[in-house]
XYZ file of C-alpha atoms in Angstrom:
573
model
C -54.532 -32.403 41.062
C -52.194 -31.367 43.572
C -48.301 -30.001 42.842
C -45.791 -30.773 44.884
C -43.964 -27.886 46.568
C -41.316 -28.400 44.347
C -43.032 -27.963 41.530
C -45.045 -25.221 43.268
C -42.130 -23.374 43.945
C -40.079 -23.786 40.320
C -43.294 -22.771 38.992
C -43.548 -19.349 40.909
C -40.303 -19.008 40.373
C -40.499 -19.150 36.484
C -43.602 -16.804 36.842
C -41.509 -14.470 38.637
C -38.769 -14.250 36.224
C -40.765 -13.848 33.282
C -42.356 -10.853 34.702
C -38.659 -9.320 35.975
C -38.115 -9.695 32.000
C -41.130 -8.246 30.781
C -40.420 -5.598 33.176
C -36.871 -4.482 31.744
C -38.540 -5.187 28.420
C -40.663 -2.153 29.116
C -38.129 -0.087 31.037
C -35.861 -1.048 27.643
C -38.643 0.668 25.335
C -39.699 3.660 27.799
C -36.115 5.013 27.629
C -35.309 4.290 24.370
C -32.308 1.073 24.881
C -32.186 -2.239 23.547
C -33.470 -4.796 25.603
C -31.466 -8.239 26.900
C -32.190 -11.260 28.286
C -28.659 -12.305 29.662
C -29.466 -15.816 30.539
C -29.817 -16.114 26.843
C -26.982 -14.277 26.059
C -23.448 -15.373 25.573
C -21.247 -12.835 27.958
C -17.620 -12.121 27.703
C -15.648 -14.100 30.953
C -13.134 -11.159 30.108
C -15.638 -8.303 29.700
C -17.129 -8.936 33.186
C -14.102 -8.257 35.622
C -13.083 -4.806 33.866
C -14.502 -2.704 36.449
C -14.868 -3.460 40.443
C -17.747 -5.420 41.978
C -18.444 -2.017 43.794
C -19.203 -0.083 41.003
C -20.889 -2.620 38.956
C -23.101 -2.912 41.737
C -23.905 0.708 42.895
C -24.386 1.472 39.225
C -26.352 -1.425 38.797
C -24.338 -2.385 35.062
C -21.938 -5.117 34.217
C -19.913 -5.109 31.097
C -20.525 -7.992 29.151
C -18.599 -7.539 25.946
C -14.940 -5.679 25.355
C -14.110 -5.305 21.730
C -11.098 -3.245 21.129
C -12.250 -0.096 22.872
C -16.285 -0.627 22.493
C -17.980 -1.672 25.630
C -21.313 -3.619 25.701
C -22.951 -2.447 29.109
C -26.158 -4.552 30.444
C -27.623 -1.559 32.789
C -31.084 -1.890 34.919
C -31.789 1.740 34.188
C -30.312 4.654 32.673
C -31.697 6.718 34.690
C -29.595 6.253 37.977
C -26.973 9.027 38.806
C -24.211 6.689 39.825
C -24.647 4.888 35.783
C -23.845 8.484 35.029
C -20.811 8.636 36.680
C -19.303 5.339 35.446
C -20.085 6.178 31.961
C -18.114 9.439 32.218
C -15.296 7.304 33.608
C -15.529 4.911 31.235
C -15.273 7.598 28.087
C -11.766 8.833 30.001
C -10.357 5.241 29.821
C -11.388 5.608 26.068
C -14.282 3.685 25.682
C -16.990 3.799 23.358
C -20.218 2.415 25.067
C -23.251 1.136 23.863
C -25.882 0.511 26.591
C -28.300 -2.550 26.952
C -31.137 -3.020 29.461
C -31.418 -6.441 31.341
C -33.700 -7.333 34.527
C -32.264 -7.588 37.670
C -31.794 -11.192 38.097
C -29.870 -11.424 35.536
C -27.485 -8.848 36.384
C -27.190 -10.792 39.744
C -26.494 -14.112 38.021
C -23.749 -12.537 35.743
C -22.042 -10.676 39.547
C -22.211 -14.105 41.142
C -20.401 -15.321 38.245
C -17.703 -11.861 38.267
C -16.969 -12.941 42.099
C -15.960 -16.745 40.790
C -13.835 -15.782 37.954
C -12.287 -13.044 40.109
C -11.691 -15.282 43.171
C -10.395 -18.216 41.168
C -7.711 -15.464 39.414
C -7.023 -14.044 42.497
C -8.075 -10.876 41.353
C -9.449 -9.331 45.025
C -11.056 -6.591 44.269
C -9.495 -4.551 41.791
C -10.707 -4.171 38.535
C -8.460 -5.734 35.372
C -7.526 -3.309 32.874
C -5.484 -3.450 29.497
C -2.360 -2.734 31.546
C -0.051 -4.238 33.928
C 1.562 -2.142 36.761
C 5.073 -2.996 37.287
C 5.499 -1.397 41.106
C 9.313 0.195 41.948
C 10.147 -3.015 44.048
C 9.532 -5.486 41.870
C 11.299 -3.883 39.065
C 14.406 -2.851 41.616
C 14.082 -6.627 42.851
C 14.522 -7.442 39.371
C 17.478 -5.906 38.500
C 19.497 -7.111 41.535
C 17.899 -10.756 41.117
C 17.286 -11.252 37.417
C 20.526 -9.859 35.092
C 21.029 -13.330 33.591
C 18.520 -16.355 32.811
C 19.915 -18.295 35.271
C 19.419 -15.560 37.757
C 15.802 -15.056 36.550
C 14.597 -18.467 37.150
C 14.808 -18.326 40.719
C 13.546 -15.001 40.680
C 10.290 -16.434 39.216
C 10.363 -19.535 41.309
C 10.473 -17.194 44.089
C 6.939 -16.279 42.923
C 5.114 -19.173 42.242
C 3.360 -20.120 45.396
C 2.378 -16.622 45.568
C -0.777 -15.151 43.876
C -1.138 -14.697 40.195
C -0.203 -11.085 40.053
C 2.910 -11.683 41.347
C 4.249 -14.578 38.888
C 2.974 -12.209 36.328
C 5.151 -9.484 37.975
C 8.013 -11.474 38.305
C 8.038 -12.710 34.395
C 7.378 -9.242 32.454
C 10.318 -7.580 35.140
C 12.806 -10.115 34.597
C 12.094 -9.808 30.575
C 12.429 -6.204 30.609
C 15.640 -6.743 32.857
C 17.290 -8.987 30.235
C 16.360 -7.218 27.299
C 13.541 -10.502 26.059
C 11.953 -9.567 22.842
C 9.379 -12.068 23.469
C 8.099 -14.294 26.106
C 6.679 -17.713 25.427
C 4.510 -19.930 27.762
C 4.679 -23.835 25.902
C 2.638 -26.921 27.513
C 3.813 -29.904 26.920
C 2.905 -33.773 27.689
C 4.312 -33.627 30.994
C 1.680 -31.463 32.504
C 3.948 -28.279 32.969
C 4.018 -25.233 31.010
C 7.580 -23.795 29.952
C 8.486 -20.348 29.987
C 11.246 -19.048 27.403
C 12.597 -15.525 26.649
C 13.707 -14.735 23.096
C 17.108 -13.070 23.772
C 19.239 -11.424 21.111
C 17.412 -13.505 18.754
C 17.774 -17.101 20.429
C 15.236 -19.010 22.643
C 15.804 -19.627 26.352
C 14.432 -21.818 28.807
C 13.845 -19.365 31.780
C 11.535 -21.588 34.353
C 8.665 -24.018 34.062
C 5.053 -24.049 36.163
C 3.037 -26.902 36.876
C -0.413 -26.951 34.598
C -2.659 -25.137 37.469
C -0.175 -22.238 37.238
C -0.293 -22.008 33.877
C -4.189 -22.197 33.203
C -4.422 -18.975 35.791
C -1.432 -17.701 33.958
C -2.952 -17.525 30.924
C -5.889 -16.639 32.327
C -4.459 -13.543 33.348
C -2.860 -12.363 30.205
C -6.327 -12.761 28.256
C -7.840 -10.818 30.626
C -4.889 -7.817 29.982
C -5.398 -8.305 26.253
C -9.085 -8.408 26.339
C -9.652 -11.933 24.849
C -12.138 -14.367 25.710
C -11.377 -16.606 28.395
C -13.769 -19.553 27.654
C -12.813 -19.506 24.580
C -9.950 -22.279 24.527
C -10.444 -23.791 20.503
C -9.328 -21.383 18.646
C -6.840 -18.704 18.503
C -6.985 -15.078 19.836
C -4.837 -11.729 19.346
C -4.881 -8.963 21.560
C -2.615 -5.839 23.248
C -1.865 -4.438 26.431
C 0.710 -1.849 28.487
C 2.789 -3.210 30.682
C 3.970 0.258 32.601
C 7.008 0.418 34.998
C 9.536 3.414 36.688
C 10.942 3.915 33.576
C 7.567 4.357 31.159
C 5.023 1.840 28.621
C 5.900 -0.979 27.114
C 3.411 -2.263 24.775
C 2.864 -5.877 24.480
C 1.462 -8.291 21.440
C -0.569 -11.759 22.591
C -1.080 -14.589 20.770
C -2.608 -17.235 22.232
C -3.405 -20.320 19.968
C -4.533 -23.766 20.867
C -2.078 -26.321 21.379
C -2.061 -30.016 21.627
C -1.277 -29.876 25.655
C -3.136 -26.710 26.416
C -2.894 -22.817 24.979
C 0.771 -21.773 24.014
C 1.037 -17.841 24.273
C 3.444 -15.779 22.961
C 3.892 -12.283 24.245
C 5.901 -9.682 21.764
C 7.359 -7.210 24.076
C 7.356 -3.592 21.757
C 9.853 -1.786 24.467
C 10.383 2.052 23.094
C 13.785 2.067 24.805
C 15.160 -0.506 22.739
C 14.166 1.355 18.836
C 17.558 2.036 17.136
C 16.741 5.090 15.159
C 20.487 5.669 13.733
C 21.976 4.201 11.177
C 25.344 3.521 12.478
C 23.753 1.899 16.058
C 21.871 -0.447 12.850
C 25.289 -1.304 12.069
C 25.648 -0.198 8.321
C 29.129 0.589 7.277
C 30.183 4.176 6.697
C 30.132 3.824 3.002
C 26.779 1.895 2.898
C 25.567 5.210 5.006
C 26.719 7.261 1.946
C 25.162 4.897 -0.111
C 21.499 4.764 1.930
C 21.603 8.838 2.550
C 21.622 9.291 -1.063
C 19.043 7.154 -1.601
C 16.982 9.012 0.942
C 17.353 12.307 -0.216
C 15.553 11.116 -3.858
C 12.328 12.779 -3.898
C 10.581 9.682 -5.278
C 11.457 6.223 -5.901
C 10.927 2.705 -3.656
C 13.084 1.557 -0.841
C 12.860 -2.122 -0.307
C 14.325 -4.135 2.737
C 13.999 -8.101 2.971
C 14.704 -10.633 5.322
C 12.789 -13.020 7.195
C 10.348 -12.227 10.268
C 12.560 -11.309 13.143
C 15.055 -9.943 11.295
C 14.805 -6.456 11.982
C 13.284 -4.677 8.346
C 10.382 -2.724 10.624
C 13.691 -1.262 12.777
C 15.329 0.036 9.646
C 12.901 1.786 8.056
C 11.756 3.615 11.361
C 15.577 4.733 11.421
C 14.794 5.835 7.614
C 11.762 7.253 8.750
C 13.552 9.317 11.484
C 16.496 10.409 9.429
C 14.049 12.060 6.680
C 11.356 13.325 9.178
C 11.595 17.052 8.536
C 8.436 19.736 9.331
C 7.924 20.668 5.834
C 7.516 16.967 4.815
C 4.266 14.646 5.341
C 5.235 10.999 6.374
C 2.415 8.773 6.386
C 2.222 4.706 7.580
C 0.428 1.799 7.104
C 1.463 -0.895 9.284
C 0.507 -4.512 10.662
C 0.059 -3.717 13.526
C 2.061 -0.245 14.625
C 4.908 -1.366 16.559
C 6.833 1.799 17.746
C 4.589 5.058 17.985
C 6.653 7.903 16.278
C 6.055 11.567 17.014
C 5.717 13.879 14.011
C 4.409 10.803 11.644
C 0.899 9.763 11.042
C 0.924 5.848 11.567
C -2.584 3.746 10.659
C -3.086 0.273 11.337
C -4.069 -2.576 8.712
C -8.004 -3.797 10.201
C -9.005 -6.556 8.160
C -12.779 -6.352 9.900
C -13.496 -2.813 8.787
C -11.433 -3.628 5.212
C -8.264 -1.670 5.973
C -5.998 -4.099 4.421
C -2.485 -2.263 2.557
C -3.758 -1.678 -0.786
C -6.746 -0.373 0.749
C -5.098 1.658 3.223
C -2.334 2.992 0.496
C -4.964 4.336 -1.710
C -6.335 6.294 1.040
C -3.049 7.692 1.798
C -2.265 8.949 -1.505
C -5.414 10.569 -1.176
C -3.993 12.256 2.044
C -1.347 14.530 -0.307
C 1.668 12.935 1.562
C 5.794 12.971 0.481
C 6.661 10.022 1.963
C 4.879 6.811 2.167
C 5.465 3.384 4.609
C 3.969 0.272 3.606
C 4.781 -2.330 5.811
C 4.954 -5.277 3.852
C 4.459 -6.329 -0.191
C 2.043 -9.616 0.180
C 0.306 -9.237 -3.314
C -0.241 -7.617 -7.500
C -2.337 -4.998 -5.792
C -0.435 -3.513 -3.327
C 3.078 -4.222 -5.268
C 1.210 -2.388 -8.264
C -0.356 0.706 -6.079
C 3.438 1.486 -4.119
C 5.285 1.118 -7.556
C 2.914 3.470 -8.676
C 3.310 6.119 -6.038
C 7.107 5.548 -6.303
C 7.023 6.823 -10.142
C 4.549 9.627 -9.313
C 6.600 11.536 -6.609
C 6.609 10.142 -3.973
C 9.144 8.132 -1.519
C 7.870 4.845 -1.004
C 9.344 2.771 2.369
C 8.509 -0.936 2.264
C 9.543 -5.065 2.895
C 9.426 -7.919 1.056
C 10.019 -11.525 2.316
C 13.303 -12.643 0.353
C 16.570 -14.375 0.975
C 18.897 -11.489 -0.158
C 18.681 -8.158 -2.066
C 18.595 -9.513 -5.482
C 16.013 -11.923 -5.139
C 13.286 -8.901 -4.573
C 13.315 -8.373 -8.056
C 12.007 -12.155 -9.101
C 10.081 -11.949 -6.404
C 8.098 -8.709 -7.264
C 7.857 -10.415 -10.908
C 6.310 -13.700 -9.207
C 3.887 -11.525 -7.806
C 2.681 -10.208 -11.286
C 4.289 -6.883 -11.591
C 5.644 -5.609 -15.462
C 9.827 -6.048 -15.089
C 9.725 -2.969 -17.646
C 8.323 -0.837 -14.336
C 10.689 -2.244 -11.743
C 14.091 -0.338 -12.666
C 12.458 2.788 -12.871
C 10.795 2.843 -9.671
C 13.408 0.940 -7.314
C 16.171 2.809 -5.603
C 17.716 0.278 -3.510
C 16.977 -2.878 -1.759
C 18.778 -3.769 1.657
C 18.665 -7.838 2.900
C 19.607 -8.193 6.317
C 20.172 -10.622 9.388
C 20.414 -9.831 12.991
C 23.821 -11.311 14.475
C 24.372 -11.283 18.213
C 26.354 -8.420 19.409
C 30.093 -10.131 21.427
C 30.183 -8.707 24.946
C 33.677 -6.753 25.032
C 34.008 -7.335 28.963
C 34.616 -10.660 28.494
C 34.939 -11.369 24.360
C 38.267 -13.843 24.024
C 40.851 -13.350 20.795
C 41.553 -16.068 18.809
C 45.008 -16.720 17.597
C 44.396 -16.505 13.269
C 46.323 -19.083 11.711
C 48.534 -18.969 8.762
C 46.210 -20.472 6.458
C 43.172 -18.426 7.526
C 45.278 -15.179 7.144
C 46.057 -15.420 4.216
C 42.381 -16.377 2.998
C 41.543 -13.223 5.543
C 44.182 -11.266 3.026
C 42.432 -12.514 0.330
C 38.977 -11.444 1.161
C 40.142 -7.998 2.358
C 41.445 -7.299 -1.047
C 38.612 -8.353 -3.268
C 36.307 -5.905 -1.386
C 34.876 -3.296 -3.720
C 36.732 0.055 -3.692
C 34.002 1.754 -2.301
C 34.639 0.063 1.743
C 36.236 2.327 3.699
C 40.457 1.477 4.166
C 39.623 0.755 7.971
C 37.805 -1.884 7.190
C 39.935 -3.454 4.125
C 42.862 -3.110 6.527
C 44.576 -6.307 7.493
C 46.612 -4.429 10.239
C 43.593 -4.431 12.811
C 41.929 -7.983 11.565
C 41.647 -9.917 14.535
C 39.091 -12.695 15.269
C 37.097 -12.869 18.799
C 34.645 -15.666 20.243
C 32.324 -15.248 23.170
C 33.471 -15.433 26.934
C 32.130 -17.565 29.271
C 30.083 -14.979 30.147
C 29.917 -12.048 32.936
C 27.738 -10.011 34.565
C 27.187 -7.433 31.715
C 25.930 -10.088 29.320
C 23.763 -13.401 28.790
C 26.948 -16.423 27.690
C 28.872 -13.803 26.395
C 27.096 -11.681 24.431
C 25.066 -9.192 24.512
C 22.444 -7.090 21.940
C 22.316 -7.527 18.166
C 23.378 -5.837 15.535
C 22.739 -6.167 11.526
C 24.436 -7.403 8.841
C 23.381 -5.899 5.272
C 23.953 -6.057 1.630
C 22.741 -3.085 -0.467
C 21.389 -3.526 -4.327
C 21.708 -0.428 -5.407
C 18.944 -0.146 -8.539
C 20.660 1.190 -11.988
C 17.476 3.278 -12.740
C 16.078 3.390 -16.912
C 18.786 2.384 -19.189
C 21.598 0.706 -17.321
C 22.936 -2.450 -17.811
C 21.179 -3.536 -14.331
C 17.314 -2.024 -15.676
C 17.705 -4.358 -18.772
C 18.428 -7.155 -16.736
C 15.409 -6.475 -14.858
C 13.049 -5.731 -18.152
C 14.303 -9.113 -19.939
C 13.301 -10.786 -16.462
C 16.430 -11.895 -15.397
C 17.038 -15.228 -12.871
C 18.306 -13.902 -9.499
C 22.024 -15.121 -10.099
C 22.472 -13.127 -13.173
C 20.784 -9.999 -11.145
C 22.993 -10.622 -8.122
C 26.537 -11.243 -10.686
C 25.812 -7.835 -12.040
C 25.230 -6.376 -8.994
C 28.318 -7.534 -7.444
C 30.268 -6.143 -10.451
C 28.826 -2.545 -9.664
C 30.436 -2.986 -5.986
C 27.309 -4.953 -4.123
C 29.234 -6.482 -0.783
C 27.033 -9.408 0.443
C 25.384 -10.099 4.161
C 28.211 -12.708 4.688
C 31.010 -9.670 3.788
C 29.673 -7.339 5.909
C 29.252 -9.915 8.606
C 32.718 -11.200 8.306
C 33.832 -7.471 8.587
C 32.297 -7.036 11.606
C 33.730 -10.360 13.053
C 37.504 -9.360 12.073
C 36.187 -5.772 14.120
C 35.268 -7.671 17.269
C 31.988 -6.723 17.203
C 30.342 -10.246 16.304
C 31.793 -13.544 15.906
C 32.385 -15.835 13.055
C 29.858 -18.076 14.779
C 27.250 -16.170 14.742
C 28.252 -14.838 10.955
C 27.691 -18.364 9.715
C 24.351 -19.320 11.751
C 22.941 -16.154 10.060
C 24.465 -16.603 6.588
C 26.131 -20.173 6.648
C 29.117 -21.585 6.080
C 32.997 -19.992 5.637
C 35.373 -22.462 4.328
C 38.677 -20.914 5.434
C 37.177 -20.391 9.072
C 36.287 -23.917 9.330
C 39.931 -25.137 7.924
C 41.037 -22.241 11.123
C 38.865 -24.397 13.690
C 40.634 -27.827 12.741
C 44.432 -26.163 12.952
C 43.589 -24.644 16.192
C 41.964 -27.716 17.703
């Protein structure tokens, strides 16, 4: 029977393979590597287009899977000099490598497949790595073009017929420009993507890209974060640098699936911004006193609450920084490390390898530290372990998710801890908001009517003794709403600054510690709290607003209503 020269040929062609396989198979054994068969092998899109064609090529190696900073390297031979090279540049980027050997066909299949992914990202051919290079002139371009939202969506437009690398550009410079905490890219039913900036704690819509845009888009990004790109169902968390003139920024991705395509959101971790003073925070002069006491304790638990976003990892690095001496060991265990902090040892929560908090607190206390950060409370175990340290020397920094300061006591009780333990380990507990900051260029003063004065009068003089006579005076009280907005400032205003309220813990014996052993409800805690001088978030906040430095706007969004202000709205309309 005769085969048809089809057939004849697929057939050799098979034979062929099989023996380039058995081939690497043996190569694989005689020097001592695993062996591969890629076209059986699921490959990282990601992985392949970290290094240039050029070197994958003369090195004869392709990455095919990034995790973190370990590199899976398919390799014809370790034997080749220019393998050597690449591996010792490789180890200076900081990767750990672990070396496969594959035939050469399927090395070949996997470049033909690097030039199509790189070709359809626009990539040329530079390798991608786990940073983006902000050059001078886009960031100077930025800065002239970009300084409000309105500004910065034609400064991306500009950029969207261009190649990918230049949207990308165009976005991360005009965040850093306005000060963006976070950048979002949303699909939605109409085939676009929208991009927002979080500014000063609000959303805003800065341009929108048609759905081809936005697949490369995101295509890019995964590739900075080192995330799978065919991998589209479920979602993904990765980091990268995005470096400019004026240093790093590091940047959190999330990318999750959406019902129009993948939403990402970008969390942009800029050093420049970290507040590491108390007063910058915004905390009163006597709540200083008040928190500087508490810091020079030798042992005990600080507790701040407040919702995500509202600024608790910001306040304890300024707590870390004001008790950072030589002679003292600070150490951290965070999810994820946000700021990096010179003279403090900071680990990272890794749920893969089991370093959860309560796992990585008990190996801290093993570490002989004085000071201790946990970044958040979520369970008995690690509530149980930090109480723990706190009553056994040492200070213990760490957030809980609550409404206000007195509710941290219920809700450490709700998790399962003894009330009897509570008052003798807790110090203090701050809750706090972030309130936009009023631009003073362009802030506008509001005439106070007669009504609202004297409720103003009223409020001033049932402040505890302990606020300073500045701000209890009702000679400066004056109230300001935003401008229409300038060029210093995004609709008239500009940064954020907290508003707090400080439980200050009675320690064993005090009226406040038997409240807290007979399990108290949260009212009764926050009654007796008020009686030892407690001022609440909405106090402080309307302190700051009859200071100029917020308004009574943003006072209410973050704390809600104010009757007398609202009876000052209708007699001024």
């Amino acid at each position: 029977m005769r085969l048809s020269r089809d057939t004849l040929v697929s057939k050799i062609t098979s034979f062929n393979e099989a023996a380039e396989e058995r081939d690497a198979r043996r190569r694989a054994q005689a020097e001592g590597f695993p062996y591969l068969n890629l076209a059986e092998t699921a490959v990282d899109s990601a992985a392949l287009l970290l290094l240039t064609e050029e070197e994958e090529r003369q090195a004869k190696a392709i990455p095919i899977e990034a995790k973190k900073e370990k590199l899976t390297l398919a390799i014809y031979s370790s034997l080749r000099p220019e393998l050597k090279e690449l591996l010792g540049n490789l180890k200076t980027r900081g990767y750990e490598v672990n070396l496969v050997i594959a035939s050469l066909k399927g090395l070949e299949s996997l470049w033909a497949r690097y030039l199509k992914e790189a070709k359809r990202l626009g990539l040329g051919k530079k390798p991608v790595t786990a940073e983006a290079a902000l050059t001078k002139s886009i960031l100077d371009a930025a800065r002239t073009s970009a300084k409000t939202t309105t500004l910065a969506t034609d400064f991306i437009s500009s950029k969207k017929e261009g190649p990918t690398s230049q949207l990308v550009e165009a976005i991360f410079a005009s965040a850093l420009v306005l000060g963006a905490s976070d950048v979002h890219l949303e699909p939605h039913s109409e085939g676009g993507t929208s991009i927002r900036f979080r500014i000063d704690g609000l959303l805003k819509d800065v341009n929108q890209v048609p759905a081809e845009i936005a697949e490369r888009l995101t295509s890019r990004i995964k590739l900075f974060a080192k995330l799978k790109l065919n991998v589209t169902d479920s979602p993904q968390d990765g980091r990268f640098t995005v470096s400019g003139d004026e240093g790093e920024v590091e940047v959190r991705a999330s990318v999750v699936p959406a019902e129009f395509g993948e939403a990402v959101v970008m969390r942009i971790l800029d050093p420049r911004k970290i507040v590491l003073t108390l007063k910058d925070l915004g905390f009163r002069s006597d709540d200083e006193k008040v928190i500087t006491a508490a810091l020079a304790r030798p042992n005990g638990m600080v507790l701040v609450t407040g919702p995500t976003g509202s600024g608790k990892t910001t306040t304890l690095y300024a707590f870390l920084a004001k008790v950072k001496t030589p002679a003292l060991k600070i150490i951290t265990v965070e999810d994820p490390i946000e700021y990096h902090l010179s003279g403090i040892e900071q680990t990272e929560v890794d749920l893969e390898s089991g370093y959860t908090f309560v796992a990585g607190l008990r190996s801290i206390l093993r570490q002989d530290p004085d000071i201790i950060l946990v970044g958040e409370i979520r369970d008995l175990e690690t509530a149980e372990t930090a109480i723990h340290a706190a009553l056994t020397g040492h200070l213990v920094f760490s957030t809980l998710h609550t409404n206000n300061a007195s509710g941290a006591i219920p809700r450490l009780v709700d998790l399962g801890v003894k009330p009897g333990v509570i008052g003798p380990a807790l110090i203090i507990v701050i809750a706090q908001r972030l309130v936009r900051r009023l631009c003073p260029y362009c802030r506008e003063e509001l005439k106070i009517e007669e009504p609202a004065r004297i409720k103003i009068e009223e409020f001033l003089k049932s402040l505890p003794e302990r606020v300073s006579g500045s701000a209890r005076s009702l000679r400066d009280a004056k109230i300001y709403e935003p401008g229409k907005g300038c060029n210093r400032c995004e609709e008239g205003y500009r940064g954020q600054v907290g508003i707090f309220e400080l439980f200050e813990s009675g320690g064993g014996g005090t009226p406040l510690d038997l409240l807290m052993k007979e399990g108290a409800t949260e009212s009764e805690i926050e009654q007796a709290a008020r009686k030892k001088g407690m001022v609440t978030m909405q106090e402080d906040g309307v302190l700051k607003a009859l200071q100029g430095v917020t308004s009574l706007e943003e006072v209410i969004r973050a704390s809600g209503p104010i009757g007398w202000f609202e009876s000052q709205k209708t007699a001024g309309t």
